Every structure is written in structure tokens, then in C-alpha cells.
JSON list of C-alpha atoms in Angstrom, two decimals:
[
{"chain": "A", "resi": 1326, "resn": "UNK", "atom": "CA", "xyz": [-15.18, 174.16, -49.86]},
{"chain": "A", "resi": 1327, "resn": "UNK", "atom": "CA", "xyz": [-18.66, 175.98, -50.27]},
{"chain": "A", "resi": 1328, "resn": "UNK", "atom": "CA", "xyz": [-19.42, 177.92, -46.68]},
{"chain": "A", "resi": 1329, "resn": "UNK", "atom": "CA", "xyz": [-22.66, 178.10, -45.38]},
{"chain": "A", "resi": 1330, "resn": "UNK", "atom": "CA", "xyz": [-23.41, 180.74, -43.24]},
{"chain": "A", "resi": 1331, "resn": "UNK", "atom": "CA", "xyz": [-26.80, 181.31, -41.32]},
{"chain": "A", "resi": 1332, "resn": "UNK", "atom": "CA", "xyz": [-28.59, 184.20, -39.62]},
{"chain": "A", "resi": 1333, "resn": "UNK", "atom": "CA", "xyz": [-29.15, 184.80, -36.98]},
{"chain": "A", "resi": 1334, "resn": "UNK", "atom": "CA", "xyz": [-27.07, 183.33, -34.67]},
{"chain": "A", "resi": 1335, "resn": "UNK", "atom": "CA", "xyz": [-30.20, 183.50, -32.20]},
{"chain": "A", "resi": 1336, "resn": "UNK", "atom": "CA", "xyz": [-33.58, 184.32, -32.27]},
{"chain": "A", "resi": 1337, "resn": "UNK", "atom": "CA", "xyz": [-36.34, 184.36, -29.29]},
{"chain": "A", "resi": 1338, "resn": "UNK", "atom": "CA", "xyz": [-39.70, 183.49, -30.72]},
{"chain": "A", "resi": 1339, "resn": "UNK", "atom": "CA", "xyz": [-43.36, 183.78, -28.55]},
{"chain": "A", "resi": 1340, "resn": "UNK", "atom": "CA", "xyz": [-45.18, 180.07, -28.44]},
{"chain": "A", "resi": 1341, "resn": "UNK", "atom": "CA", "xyz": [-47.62, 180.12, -31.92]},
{"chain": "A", "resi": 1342, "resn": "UNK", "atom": "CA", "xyz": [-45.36, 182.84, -33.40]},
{"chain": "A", "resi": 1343, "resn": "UNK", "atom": "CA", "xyz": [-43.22, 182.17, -36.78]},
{"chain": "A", "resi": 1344, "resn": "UNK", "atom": "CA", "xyz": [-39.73, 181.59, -36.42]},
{"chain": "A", "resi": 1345, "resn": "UNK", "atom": "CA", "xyz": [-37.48, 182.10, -39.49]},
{"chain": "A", "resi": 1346, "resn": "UNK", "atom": "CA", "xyz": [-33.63, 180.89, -40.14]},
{"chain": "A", "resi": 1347, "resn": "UNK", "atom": "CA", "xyz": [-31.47, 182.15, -42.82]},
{"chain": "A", "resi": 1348, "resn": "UNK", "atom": "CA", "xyz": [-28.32, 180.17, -44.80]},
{"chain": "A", "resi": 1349, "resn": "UNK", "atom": "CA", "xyz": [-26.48, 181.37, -47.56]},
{"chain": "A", "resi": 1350, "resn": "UNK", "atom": "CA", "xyz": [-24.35, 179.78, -49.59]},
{"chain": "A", "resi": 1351, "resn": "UNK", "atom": "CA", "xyz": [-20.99, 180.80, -51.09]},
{"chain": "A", "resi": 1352, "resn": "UNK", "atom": "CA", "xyz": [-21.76, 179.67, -54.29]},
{"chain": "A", "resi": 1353, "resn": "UNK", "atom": "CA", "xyz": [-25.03, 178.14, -56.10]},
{"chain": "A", "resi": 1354, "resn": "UNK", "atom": "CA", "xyz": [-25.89, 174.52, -54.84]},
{"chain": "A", "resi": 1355, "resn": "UNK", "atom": "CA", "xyz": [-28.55, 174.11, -57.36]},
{"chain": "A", "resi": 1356, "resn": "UNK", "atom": "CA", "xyz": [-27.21, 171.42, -59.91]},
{"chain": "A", "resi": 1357, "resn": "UNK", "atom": "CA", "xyz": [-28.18, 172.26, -63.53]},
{"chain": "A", "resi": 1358, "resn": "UNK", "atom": "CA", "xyz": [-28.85, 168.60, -64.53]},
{"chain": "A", "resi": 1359, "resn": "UNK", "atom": "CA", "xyz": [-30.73, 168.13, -61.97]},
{"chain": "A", "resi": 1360, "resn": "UNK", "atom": "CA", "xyz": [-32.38, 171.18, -61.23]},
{"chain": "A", "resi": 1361, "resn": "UNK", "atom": "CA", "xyz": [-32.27, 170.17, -57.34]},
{"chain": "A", "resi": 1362, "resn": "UNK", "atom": "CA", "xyz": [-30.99, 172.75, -54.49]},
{"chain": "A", "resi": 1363, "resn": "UNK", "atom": "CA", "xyz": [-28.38, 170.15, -52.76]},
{"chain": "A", "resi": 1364, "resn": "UNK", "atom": "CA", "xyz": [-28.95, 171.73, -49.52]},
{"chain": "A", "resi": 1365, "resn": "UNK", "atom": "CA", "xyz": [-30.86, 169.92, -46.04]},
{"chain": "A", "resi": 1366, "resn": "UNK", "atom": "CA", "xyz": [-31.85, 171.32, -42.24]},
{"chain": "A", "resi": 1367, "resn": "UNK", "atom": "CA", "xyz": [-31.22, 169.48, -39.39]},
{"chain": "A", "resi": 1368, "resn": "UNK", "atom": "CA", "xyz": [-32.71, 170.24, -35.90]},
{"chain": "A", "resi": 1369, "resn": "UNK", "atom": "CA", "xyz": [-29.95, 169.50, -32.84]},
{"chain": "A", "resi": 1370, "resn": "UNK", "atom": "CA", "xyz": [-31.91, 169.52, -29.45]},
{"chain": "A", "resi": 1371, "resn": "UNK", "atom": "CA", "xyz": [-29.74, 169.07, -26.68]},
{"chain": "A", "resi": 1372, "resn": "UNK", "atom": "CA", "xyz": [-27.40, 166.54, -25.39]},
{"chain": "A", "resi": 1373, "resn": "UNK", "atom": "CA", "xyz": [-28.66, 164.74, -28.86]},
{"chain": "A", "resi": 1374, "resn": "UNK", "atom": "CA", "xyz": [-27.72, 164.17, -32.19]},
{"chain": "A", "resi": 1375, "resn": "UNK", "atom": "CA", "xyz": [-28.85, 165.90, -35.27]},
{"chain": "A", "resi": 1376, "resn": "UNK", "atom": "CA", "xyz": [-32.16, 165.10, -36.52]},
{"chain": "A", "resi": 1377, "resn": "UNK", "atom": "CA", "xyz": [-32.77, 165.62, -40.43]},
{"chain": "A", "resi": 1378, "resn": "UNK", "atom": "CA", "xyz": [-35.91, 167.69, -41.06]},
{"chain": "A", "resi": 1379, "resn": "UNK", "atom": "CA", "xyz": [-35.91, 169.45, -44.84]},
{"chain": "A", "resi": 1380, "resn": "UNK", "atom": "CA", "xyz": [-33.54, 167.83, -48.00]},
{"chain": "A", "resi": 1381, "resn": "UNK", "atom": "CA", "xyz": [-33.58, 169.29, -51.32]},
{"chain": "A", "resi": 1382, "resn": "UNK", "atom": "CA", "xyz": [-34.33, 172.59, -49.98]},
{"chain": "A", "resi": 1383, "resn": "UNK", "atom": "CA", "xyz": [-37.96, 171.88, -49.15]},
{"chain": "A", "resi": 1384, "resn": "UNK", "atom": "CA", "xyz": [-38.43, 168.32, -48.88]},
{"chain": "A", "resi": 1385, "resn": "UNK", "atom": "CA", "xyz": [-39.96, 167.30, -45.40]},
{"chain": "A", "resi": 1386, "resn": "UNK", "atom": "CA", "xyz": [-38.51, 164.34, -43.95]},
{"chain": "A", "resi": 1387, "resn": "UNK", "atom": "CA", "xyz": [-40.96, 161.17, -43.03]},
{"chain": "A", "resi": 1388, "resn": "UNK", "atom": "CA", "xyz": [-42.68, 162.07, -39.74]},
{"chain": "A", "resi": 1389, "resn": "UNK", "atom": "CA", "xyz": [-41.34, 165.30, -39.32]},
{"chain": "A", "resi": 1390, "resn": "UNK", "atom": "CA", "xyz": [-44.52, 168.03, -38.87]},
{"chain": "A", "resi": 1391, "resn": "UNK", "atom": "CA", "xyz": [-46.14, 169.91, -41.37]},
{"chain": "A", "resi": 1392, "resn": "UNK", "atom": "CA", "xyz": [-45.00, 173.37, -39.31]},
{"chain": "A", "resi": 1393, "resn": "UNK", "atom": "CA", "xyz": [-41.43, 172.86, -40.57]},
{"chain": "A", "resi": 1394, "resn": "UNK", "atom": "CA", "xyz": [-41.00, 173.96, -44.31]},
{"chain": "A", "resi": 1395, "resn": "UNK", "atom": "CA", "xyz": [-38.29, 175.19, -46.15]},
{"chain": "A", "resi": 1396, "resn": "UNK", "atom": "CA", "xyz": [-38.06, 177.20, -49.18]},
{"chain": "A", "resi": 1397, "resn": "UNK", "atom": "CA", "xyz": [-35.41, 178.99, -51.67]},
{"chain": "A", "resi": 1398, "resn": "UNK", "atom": "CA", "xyz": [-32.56, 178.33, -54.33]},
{"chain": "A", "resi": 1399, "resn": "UNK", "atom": "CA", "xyz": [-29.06, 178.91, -55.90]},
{"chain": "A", "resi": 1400, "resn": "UNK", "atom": "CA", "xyz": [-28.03, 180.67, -52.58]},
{"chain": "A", "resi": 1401, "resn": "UNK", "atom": "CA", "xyz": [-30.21, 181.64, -49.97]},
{"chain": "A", "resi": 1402, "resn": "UNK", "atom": "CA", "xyz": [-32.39, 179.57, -48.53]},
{"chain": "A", "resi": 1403, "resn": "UNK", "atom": "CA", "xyz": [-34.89, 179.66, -45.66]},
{"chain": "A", "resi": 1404, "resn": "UNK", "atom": "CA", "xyz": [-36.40, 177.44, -43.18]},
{"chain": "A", "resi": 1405, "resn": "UNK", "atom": "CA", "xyz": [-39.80, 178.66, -41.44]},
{"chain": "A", "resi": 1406, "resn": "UNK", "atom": "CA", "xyz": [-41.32, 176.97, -37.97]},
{"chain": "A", "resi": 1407, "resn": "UNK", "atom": "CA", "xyz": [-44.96, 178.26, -38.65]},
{"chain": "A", "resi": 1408, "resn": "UNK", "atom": "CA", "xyz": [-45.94, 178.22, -35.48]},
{"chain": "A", "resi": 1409, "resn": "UNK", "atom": "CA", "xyz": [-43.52, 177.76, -32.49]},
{"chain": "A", "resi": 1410, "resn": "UNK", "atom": "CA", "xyz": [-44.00, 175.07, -30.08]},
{"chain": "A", "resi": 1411, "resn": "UNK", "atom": "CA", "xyz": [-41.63, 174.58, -26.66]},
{"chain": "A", "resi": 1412, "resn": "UNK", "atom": "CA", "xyz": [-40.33, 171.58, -28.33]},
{"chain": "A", "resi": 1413, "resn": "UNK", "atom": "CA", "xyz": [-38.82, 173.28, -31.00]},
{"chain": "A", "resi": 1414, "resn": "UNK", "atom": "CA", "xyz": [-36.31, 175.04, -28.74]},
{"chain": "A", "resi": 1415, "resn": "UNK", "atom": "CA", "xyz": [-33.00, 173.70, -30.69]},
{"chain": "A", "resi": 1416, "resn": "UNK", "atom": "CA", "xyz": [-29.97, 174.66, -32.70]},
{"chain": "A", "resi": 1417, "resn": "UNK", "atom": "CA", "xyz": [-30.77, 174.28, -36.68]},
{"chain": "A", "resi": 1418, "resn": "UNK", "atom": "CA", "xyz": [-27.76, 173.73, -38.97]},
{"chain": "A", "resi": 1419, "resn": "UNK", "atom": "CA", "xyz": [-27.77, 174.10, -42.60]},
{"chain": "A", "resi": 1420, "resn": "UNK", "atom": "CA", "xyz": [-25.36, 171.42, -44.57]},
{"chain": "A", "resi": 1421, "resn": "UNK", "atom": "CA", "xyz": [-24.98, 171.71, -48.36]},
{"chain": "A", "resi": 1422, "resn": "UNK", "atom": "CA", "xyz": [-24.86, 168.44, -50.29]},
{"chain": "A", "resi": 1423, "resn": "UNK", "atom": "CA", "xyz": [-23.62, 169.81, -53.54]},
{"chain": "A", "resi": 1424, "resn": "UNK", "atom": "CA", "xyz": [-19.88, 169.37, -52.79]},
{"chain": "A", "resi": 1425, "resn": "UNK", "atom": "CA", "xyz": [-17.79, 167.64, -49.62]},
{"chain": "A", "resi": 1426, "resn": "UNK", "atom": "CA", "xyz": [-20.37, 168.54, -47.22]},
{"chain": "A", "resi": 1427, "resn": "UNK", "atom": "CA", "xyz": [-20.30, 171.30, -44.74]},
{"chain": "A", "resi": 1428, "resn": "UNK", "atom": "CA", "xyz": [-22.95, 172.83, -42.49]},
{"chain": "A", "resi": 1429, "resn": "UNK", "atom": "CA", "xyz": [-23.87, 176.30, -41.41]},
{"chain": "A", "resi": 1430, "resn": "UNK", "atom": "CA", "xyz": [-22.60, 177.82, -37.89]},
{"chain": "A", "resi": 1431, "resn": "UNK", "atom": "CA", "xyz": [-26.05, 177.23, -36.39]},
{"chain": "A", "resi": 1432, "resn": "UNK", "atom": "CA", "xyz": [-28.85, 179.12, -35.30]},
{"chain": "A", "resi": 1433, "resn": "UNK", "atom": "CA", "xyz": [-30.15, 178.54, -31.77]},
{"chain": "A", "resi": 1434, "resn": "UNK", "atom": "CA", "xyz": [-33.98, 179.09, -31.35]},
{"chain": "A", "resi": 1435, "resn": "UNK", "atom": "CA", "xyz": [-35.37, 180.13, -28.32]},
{"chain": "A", "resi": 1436, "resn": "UNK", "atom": "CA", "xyz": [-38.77, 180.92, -26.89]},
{"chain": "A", "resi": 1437, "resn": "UNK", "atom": "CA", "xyz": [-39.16, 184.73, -25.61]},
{"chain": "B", "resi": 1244, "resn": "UNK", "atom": "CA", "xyz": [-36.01, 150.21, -35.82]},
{"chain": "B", "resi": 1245, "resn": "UNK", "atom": "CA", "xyz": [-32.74, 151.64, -37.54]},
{"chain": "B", "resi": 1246, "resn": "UNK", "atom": "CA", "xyz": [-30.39, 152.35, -34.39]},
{"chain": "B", "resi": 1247, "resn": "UNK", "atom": "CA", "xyz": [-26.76, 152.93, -35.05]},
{"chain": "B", "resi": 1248, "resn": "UNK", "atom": "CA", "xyz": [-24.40, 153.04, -31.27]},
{"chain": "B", "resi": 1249, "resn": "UNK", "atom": "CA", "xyz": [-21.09, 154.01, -31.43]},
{"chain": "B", "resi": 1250, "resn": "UNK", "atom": "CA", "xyz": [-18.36, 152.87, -29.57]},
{"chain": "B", "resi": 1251, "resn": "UNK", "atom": "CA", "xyz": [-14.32, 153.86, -28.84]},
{"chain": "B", "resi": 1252, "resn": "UNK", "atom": "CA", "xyz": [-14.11, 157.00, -27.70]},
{"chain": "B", "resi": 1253, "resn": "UNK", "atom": "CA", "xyz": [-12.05, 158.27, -24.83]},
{"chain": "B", "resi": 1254, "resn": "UNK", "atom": "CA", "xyz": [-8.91, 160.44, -23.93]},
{"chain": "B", "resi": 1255, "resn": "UNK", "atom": "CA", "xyz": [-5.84, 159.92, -25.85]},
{"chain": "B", "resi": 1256, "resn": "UNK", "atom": "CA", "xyz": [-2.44, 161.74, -25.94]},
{"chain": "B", "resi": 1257, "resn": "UNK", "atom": "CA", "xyz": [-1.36, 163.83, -29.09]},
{"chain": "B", "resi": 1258, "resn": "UNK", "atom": "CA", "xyz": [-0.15, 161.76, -31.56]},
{"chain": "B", "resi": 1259, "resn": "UNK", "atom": "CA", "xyz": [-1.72, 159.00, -30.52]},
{"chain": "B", "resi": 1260, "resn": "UNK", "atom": "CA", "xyz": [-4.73, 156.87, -32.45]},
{"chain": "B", "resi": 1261, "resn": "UNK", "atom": "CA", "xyz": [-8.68, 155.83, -31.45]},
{"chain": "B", "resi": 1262, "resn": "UNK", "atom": "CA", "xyz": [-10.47, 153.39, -33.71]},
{"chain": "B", "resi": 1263, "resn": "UNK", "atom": "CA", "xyz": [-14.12, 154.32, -33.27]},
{"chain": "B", "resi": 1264, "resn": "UNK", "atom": "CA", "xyz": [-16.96, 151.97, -33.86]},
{"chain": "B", "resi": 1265, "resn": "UNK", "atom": "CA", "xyz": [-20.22, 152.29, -35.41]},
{"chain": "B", "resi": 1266, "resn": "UNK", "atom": "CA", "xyz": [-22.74, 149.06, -34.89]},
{"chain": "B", "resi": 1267, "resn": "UNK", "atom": "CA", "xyz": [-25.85, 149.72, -37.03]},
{"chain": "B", "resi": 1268, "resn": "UNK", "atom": "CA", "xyz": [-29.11, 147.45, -36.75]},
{"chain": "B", "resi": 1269, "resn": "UNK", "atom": "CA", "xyz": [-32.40, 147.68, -38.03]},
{"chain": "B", "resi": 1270, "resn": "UNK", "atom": "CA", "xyz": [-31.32, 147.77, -41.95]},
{"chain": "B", "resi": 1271, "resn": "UNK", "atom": "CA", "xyz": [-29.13, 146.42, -44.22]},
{"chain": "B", "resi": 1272, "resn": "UNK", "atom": "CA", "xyz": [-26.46, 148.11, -43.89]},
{"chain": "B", "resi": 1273, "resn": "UNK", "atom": "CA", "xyz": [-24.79, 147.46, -47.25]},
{"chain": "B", "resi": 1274, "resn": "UNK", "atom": "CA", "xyz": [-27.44, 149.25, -48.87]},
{"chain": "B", "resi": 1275, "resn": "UNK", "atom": "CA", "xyz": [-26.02, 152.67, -47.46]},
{"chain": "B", "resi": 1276, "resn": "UNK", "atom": "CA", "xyz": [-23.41, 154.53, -47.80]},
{"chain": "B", "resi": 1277, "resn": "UNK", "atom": "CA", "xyz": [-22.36, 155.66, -44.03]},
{"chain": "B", "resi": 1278, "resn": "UNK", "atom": "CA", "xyz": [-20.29, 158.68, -42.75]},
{"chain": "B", "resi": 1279, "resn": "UNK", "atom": "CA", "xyz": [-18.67, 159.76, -39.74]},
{"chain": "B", "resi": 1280, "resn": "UNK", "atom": "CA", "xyz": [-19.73, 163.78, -38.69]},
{"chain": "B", "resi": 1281, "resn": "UNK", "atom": "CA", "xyz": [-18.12, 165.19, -35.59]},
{"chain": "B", "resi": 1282, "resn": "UNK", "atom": "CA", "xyz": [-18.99, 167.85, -33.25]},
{"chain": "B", "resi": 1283, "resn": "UNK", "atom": "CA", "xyz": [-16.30, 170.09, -31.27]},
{"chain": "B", "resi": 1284, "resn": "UNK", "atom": "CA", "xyz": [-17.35, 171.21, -28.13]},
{"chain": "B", "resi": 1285, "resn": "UNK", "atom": "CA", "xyz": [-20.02, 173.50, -27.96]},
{"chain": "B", "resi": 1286, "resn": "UNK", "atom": "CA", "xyz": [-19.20, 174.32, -31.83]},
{"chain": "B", "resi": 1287, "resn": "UNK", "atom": "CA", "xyz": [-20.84, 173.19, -35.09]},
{"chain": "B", "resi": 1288, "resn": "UNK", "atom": "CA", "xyz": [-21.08, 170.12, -36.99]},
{"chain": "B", "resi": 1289, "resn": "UNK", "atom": "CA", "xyz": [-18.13, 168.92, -39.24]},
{"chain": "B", "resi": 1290, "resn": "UNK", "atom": "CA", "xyz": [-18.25, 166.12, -41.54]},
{"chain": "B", "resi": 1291, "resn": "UNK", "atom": "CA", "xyz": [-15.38, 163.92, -41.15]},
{"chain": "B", "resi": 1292, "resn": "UNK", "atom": "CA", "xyz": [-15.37, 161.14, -43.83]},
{"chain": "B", "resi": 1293, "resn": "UNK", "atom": "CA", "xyz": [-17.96, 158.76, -45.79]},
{"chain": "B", "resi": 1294, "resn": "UNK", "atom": "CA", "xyz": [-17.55, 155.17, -47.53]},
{"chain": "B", "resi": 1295, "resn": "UNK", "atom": "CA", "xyz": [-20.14, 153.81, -49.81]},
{"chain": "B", "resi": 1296, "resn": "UNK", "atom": "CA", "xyz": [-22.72, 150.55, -49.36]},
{"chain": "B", "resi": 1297, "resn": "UNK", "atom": "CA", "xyz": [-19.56, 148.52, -50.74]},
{"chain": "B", "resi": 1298, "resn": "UNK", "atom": "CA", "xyz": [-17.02, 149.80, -49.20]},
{"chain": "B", "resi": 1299, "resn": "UNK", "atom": "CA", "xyz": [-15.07, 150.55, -52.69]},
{"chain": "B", "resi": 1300, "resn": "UNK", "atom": "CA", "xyz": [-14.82, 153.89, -52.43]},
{"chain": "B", "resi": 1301, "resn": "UNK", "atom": "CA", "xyz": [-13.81, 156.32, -49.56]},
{"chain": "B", "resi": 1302, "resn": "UNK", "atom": "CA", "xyz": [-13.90, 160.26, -48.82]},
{"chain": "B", "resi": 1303, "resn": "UNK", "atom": "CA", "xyz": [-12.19, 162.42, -46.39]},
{"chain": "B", "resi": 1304, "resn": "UNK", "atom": "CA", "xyz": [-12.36, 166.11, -45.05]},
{"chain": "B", "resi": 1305, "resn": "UNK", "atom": "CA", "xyz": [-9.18, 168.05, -46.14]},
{"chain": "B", "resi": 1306, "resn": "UNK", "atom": "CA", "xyz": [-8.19, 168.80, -42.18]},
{"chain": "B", "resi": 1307, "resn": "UNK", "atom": "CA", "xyz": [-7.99, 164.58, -41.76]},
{"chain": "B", "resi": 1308, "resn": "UNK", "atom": "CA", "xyz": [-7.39, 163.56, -44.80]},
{"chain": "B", "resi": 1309, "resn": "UNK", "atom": "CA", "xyz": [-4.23, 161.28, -44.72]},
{"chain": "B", "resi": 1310, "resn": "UNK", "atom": "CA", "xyz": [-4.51, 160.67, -40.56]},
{"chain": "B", "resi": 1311, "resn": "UNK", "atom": "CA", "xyz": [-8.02, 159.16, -40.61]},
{"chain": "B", "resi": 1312, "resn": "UNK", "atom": "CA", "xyz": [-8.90, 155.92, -42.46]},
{"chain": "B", "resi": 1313, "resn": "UNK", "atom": "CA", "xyz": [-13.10, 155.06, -42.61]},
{"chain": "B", "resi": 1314, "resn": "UNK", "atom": "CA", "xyz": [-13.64, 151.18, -43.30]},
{"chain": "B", "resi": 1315, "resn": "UNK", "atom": "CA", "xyz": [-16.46, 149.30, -43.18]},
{"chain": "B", "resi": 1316, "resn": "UNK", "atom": "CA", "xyz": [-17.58, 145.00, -42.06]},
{"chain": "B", "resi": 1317, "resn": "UNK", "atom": "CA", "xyz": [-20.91, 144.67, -43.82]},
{"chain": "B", "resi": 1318, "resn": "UNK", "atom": "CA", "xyz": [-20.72, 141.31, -42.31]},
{"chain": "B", "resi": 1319, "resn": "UNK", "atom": "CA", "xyz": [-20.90, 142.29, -38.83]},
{"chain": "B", "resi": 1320, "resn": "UNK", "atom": "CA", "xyz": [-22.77, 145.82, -39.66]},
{"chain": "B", "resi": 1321, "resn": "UNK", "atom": "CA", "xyz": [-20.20, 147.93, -38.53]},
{"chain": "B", "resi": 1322, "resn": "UNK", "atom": "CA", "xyz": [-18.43, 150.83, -39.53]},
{"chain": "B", "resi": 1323, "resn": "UNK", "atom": "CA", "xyz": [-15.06, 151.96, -38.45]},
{"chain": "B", "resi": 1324, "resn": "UNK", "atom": "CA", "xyz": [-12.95, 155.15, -38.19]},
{"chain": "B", "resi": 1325, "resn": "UNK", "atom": "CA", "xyz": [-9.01, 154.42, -37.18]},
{"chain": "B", "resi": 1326, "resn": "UNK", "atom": "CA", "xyz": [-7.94, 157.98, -35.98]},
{"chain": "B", "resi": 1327, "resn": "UNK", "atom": "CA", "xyz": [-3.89, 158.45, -36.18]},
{"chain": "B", "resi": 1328, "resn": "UNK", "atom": "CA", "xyz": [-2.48, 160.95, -35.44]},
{"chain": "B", "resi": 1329, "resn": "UNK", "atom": "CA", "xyz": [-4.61, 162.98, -33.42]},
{"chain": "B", "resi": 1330, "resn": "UNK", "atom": "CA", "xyz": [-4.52, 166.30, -32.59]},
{"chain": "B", "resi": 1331, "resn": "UNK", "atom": "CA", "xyz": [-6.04, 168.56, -30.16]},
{"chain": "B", "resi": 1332, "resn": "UNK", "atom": "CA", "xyz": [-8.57, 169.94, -32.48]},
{"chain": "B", "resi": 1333, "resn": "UNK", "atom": "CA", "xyz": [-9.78, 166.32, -32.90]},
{"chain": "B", "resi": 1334, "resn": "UNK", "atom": "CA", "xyz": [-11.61, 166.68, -29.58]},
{"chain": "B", "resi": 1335, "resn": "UNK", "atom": "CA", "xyz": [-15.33, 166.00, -30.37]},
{"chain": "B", "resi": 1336, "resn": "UNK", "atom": "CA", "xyz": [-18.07, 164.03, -30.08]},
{"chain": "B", "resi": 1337, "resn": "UNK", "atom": "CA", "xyz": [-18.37, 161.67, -32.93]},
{"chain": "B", "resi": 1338, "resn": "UNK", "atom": "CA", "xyz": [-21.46, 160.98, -34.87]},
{"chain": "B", "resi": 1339, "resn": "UNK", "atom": "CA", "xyz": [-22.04, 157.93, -37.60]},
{"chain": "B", "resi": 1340, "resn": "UNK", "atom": "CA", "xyz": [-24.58, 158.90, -39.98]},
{"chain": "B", "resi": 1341, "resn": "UNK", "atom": "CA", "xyz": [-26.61, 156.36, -42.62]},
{"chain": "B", "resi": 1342, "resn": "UNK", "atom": "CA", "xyz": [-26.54, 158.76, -45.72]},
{"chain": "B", "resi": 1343, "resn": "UNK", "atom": "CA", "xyz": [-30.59, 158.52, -47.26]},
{"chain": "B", "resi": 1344, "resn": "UNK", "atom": "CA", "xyz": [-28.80, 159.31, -50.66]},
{"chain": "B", "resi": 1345, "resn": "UNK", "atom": "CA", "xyz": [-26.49, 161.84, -52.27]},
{"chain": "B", "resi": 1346, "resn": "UNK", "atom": "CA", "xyz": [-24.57, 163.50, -48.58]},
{"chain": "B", "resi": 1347, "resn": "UNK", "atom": "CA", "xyz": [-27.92, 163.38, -46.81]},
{"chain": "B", "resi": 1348, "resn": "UNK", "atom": "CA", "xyz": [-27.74, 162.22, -43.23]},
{"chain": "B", "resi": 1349, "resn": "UNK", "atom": "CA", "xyz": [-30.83, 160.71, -42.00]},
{"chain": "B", "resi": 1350, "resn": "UNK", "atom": "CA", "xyz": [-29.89, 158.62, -38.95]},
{"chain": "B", "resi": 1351, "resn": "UNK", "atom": "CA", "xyz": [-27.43, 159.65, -36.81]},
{"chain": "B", "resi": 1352, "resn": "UNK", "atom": "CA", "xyz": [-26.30, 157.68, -33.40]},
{"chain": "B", "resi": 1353, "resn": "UNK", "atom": "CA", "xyz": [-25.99, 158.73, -30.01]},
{"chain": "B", "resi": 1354, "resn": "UNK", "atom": "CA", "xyz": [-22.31, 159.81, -30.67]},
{"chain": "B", "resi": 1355, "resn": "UNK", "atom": "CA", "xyz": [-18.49, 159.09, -29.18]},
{"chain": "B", "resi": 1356, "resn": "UNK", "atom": "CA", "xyz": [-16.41, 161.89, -27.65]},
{"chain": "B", "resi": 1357, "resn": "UNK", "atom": "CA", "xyz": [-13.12, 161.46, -28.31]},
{"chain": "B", "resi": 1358, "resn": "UNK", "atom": "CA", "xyz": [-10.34, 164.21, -26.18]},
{"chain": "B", "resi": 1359, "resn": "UNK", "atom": "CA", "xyz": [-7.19, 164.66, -27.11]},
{"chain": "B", "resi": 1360, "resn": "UNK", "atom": "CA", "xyz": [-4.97, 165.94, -24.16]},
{"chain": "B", "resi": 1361, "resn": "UNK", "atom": "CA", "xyz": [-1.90, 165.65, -22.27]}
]
């Protein structure tokens, strides 16, 4: 199975301040034929379910805001909140689409 | 509006089986391939097992492959998971998810816990 594995574990961000999760991969999820990144973020707030934001590495989901964005390929990827808002306080998992999915550890974002 | 409730979950014994329920509404349902994702407590996500819009073909995780059987009513618009089996590190909360296309979860329901004690 291909682990993902994100960093931090945690971060504390200021309100209007950039937040920034990490995943790597443990091997490429970009499909040659393709040329797609098979790899998606999902925001968990909680006591509810996962909520897909980002899918092919940096397409936004339908009604999800324009301060969410992801970016990168092969391996590493990020996923940026531009500009923090309380209601982004959540865990955000990485999941990689390329194989039988699996999902990154999570990385719980908090306001400082 | 898609909504997607699931249903069976409670405390079993070791070695015993669950059949969880998955009642989707709001789309047709045969149009989507569906999967079962569960969630340990306090831990990570784990995806558990997926079926296509048909029903003709099936996938499991390695660590419930062979226990676990997905299965699908596209009449009633409802997915299944029997769970045989079970073991202690089956205790989660269990999600169905409508896959958008390739493994990409889009809606997910409220979710099922399912312990497994004595």
C-alpha cells in the first residue's frame, strides 16, 4: 500500500494568517497516461464526517471557498488556507487515489 | 439534496458479525460506485471496502478482506456491509461514502460506530 504521511501533526495559525499542510507520498501518484496527481484533501471538523475539499491535487470541490487551494506532484503535495478563518479549525487528511486508497495521519489546525 | 444515513451499529462480542446499512437519497444511486471508510477512535481514516454503480465488482482492504462482504440493493438505495468476524480493532465509527469518480469520496454520512468488546 502507498503511505501518506503529513506534517505537521499540528499547527496554531493567527485569524487572516496562512496555514500550510504537508503529505508525502511513498511513491509517485501521478499516473503517466493521465498525467493527473491521484491524490484529494478532506477537512474533518468535529463530531462530523469528512468533507472533500481539493481532488486531483488542486481541484476545488463545488462550493468549497476560494481560500482553500492545493498544489504539487509525484510526491509531495501541499494544501494552503490563505487566510485563516475560526471555521477552519479542523483535522485535514490526505488520501491517495492512485492505488487501494489510504489517507494521511492528519493534521489538526488550530487558531493561536 | 444527496443525504446518505447509516444504520447497524452497536456493541458486539469478538467473533461475532454487524451488518451495517447505508440508505442514500437524493441521487441515483446506481450511478455511483459507493464505499464504506471507517474511523477508529480518535485515530485516522481507513478505507474499508467499495462496490461499483452495478454491483459487479467488489474491493476490500487487506486487514478485512475475507471477514467483510460490501453488497449493494439499487432497488431500495442501499448499501450494505456484513461484518464477520469481528475483532477488537474493528471498533470505529463507520462512514459510507458516494465515490465522485476514480476513489474520490464526495459525500460521506453521518457515520455508525460499531465496538467490539467483551
Amino acid at each position: 500500500d502507498i503511505v501518506m504521511t503529513q506534517s505537521p501533526d499540528s499547527l496554531a495559525v493567527s485569524l487572516g494568517e496562512r496555514a500550510t499542510v504537508n503529505c508525502k507520498s511513498s511513491q509517485s501518484v501521478l499516473y503517466s497516461s493521465d498525467n493527473k496527481n491521484y491524490l484529494a484533501w478532506y477537512q474533518q471538523k468535529p463530531g462530523q464526517p469528512p468533507n472533500l475539499l481539493i481532488y486531483w491535487a488542486s481541484t476545488r470541490e463545488s462550493g468549497v471557498p476560494d481560500r482553500f487551494s492545493g498544489s504539487g506532484s509525484g510526491t509531495d503535495f501541499t494544501l494552503t488556507i490563505s487566510s485563516l478563518r475560526a471555521e477552519d479549525v479542523a483535522v485535514y487528511y490526505c488520501q491517495q487515489y492512485y492505488g487501494s486508497p489510504t489517507f494521511g495521519q492528519g493534521t489538526k489546525v488550530e487558531i493561536k | 439534496e444527496v443525504q446518505l444515513v447509516e444504520s447497524g451499529g452497536g456493541l458486539v462480542q469478538p467473533g461475532g458479525s454487524l451488518r451495517l446499512s447505508c440508505a442514500a437519497s437524493g441521487f441515483t444511486a446506481s450511478n455511483y460506485a459507493m464505499s464504506w471508510v471507517r474511523q477508529a477512535p480518535g485515530k485516522g481514516l481507513e478505507w474499508v471496502s467499495a462496490i461499483s454503480g452495478s454491483g459487479s465488482h467488489t474491493f476490500y482492504a487487506d486487514s478485512v478482506k475475507g471477514r467483510f462482504t460490501i453488497s449493494r440493493d439499487n432497488s431500495k438505495n442501499t448499501l450494505y456491509l456484513q461484518m464477520n468476524s469481528l475483532r477488537a480493532e474493528d471498533t470505529a465509527v463507520y462512514f459510507c461514502a458516494r465515490v465522485k469518480q476514480e476513489k474520490i469520496f464526495d459525500r460521506w454520512g453521518q457515520g455508525t460506530l460499531v465496538t467490539v468488546s467483551s
